[in-house]
Coordinates of N, CA and C in Angstrom, one line a residue:
E159 N 124.7 86.1 75.7 CA 124.4 87.5 75.4 C 122.9 87.7 75.1
E160 N 122.3 86.7 74.5 CA 120.8 86.8 74.2 C 120.0 86.8 75.5
R161 N 120.4 86.0 76.5 CA 119.7 86.0 77.8 C 119.9 87.3 78.5
E162 N 121.1 87.8 78.5 CA 121.4 89.1 79.1 C 120.6 90.2 78.5
L163 N 120.5 90.2 77.2 CA 119.7 91.2 76.5 C 118.2 91.1 76.8
S164 N 117.7 89.9 76.9 CA 116.4 89.7 77.3 C 116.1 90.2 78.7
E165 N 117.0 89.9 79.7 CA 116.9 90.4 81.0 C 116.9 91.9 81.1
M166 N 117.7 92.5 80.2 CA 117.8 94.0 80.2 C 116.5 94.6 79.7
E167 N 115.9 93.9 78.7 CA 114.6 94.4 78.1 C 113.5 94.3 79.2
V168 N 113.5 93.2 79.9 CA 112.5 93.0 81.0 C 112.7 94.1 82.1
S169 N 113.9 94.4 82.4 CA 114.3 95.4 83.4 C 113.8 96.8 82.9
L170 N 114.1 97.1 81.6 CA 113.7 98.3 81.0 C 112.1 98.5 81.0
H171 N 111.4 97.4 80.7 CA 110.0 97.4 80.7 C 109.4 97.7 82.1
R172 N 110.0 97.1 83.1 CA 109.6 97.3 84.5 C 109.9 98.7 84.9
T173 N 111.1 99.3 84.6 CA 111.4 100.6 84.9 C 110.5 101.6 84.3
R174 N 110.1 101.4 83.0 CA 109.2 102.3 82.3 C 107.8 102.2 83.0
S175 N 107.4 101.1 83.4 CA 106.1 100.9 84.0 C 106.1 101.6 85.4
L176 N 107.2 101.5 86.2 CA 107.2 102.2 87.4 C 107.3 103.7 87.2
L177 N 108.0 104.2 86.3 CA 108.1 105.6 86.0 C 106.7 106.1 85.6
G178 N 106.0 105.3 84.8 CA 104.7 105.7 84.3 C 103.7 105.9 85.5
E179 N 103.8 105.0 86.5 CA 103.0 105.1 87.7 C 103.4 106.3 88.5
K180 N 104.7 106.6 88.6 CA 105.1 107.8 89.3 C 104.6 109.1 88.7
V181 N 104.6 109.1 87.3 CA 104.1 110.3 86.6 C 102.7 110.5 86.9
I182 N 101.9 109.4 86.9 CA 100.5 109.5 87.2 C 100.3 110.0 88.6
H183 N 101.0 109.4 89.5 CA 100.9 109.9 90.9 C 101.3 111.3 91.1
L184 N 102.3 111.8 90.4 CA 102.7 113.2 90.5 C 101.7 114.1 89.9
K185 N 101.0 113.7 88.8 CA 100.0 114.5 88.2 C 98.8 114.6 89.2
H186 N 98.4 113.5 89.9 CA 97.4 113.6 90.9 C 97.7 114.5 92.0
L187 N 99.0 114.5 92.5 CA 99.5 115.3 93.5 C 99.4 116.8 93.1
E188 N 99.8 117.0 91.9 CA 99.8 118.4 91.3 C 98.4 119.0 91.3
Q189 N 97.4 118.1 90.9 CA 96.0 118.6 90.9 C 95.5 118.8 92.3
S190 N 95.9 118.0 93.2 CA 95.5 118.2 94.6 C 96.0 119.4 95.2
L191 N 97.3 119.7 94.9 CA 98.0 120.9 95.4 C 97.3 122.1 94.8
E192 N 97.0 122.1 93.5 CA 96.3 123.2 92.9 C 95.0 123.5 93.5
R193 N 94.2 122.4 93.8 CA 93.0 122.6 94.5 C 93.1 123.3 95.9
V194 N 94.2 122.8 96.6 CA 94.4 123.4 98.0 C 94.8 124.8 97.8
V195 N 95.7 125.1 96.9 CA 96.1 126.5 96.7 C 95.0 127.4 96.3
N196 N 94.1 126.9 95.4 CA 93.0 127.7 95.0 C 92.0 127.9 96.1
A197 N 91.8 126.9 96.9 CA 90.9 127.0 98.0 C 91.4 128.0 99.1
K198 N 92.7 127.9 99.3 CA 93.4 128.8 100.2 C 93.3 130.3 99.7
K199 N 93.5 130.5 98.4 CA 93.4 131.8 97.8 C 92.0 132.3 98.0
S200 N 91.0 131.5 97.7 CA 89.6 132.0 97.8 C 89.3 132.3 99.3
D201 N 89.8 131.5 100.2 CA 89.6 131.8 101.6 C 90.2 133.1 102.1
N202 N 91.4 133.4 101.5 CA 92.1 134.6 101.9 C 91.7 135.8 101.0
S203 N 90.9 135.6 100.0 CA 90.6 136.7 99.2 C 89.8 137.8 99.9
A204 N 89.1 137.5 101.0 CA 88.4 138.5 101.8 C 89.4 139.3 102.6
L205 N 90.6 138.7 102.9 CA 91.6 139.4 103.7 C 92.6 140.0 102.8
P206 N 93.1 141.3 103.0 CA 94.2 141.8 102.3 C 95.5 141.1 102.6
M207 N 96.2 140.8 101.6 CA 97.5 140.1 101.8 C 98.6 141.0 101.3
K208 N 99.8 140.9 102.0 CA 101.0 141.6 101.5 C 101.4 141.0 100.2
N209 N 101.5 139.7 100.2 CA 102.0 139.0 99.0 C 100.8 138.2 98.5
D210 N 100.6 138.3 97.2 CA 99.5 137.6 96.5 C 99.7 136.1 96.4
E211 N 101.0 135.6 96.5 CA 101.3 134.2 96.3 C 101.6 133.5 97.6
L212 N 101.3 132.3 97.7 CA 101.5 131.5 98.8 C 103.0 131.2 98.9
T213 N 103.5 131.0 100.1 CA 104.9 130.7 100.2 C 105.1 129.2 100.1
L214 N 106.3 128.7 99.9 CA 106.6 127.3 99.8 C 106.2 126.6 101.0
S215 N 106.4 127.2 102.2 CA 106.0 126.6 103.4 C 104.5 126.4 103.5
D216 N 103.7 127.4 103.0 CA 102.3 127.2 102.9 C 101.9 126.0 102.1
M217 N 102.5 125.9 101.0 CA 102.2 124.8 100.1 C 102.6 123.5 100.7
S218 N 103.8 123.4 101.3 CA 104.2 122.1 101.8 C 103.4 121.7 103.0
S219 N 102.8 122.6 103.7 CA 101.9 122.3 104.8 C 100.7 121.6 104.4
A220 N 100.4 121.7 103.1 CA 99.2 121.0 102.5 C 99.6 119.7 101.8
S221 N 100.7 119.1 102.3 CA 101.2 117.9 101.7 C 100.2 116.8 101.8
S222 N 100.3 115.9 100.7 CA 99.4 114.7 100.7 C 100.1 113.5 101.3
G223 N 101.3 113.7 101.8 CA 102.0 112.5 102.4 C 103.0 111.9 101.4
F224 N 103.1 112.5 100.2 CA 104.1 112.0 99.3 C 105.5 112.4 99.7
S225 N 106.4 111.4 99.6 CA 107.8 111.7 100.0 C 108.7 111.6 98.8
S226 N 109.7 112.5 98.7 CA 110.6 112.5 97.6 C 111.4 111.2 97.6
T227 N 111.5 110.5 98.7 CA 112.2 109.3 98.7 C 111.4 108.2 98.1
D228 N 110.1 108.4 97.7 CA 109.3 107.4 97.0 C 109.8 107.3 95.6
L229 N 110.5 108.2 95.1 CA 110.9 108.1 93.7 C 112.0 107.1 93.6

């Protein structure tokens, strides 16, 4: 039982570490996406737009290569 508990603790530590890395990666992606959206908005500010917001398609076209399967 003690060995099993120890293995579970190691597994938990690894999982927390991996999740922490994913959170950091997602924050960087969020910042990159915000920069792209802001740049696109400033590029389009000279042109009148029907809709002030970018569509999901517009945002996804600015992908940084991150895949949801990486989680």
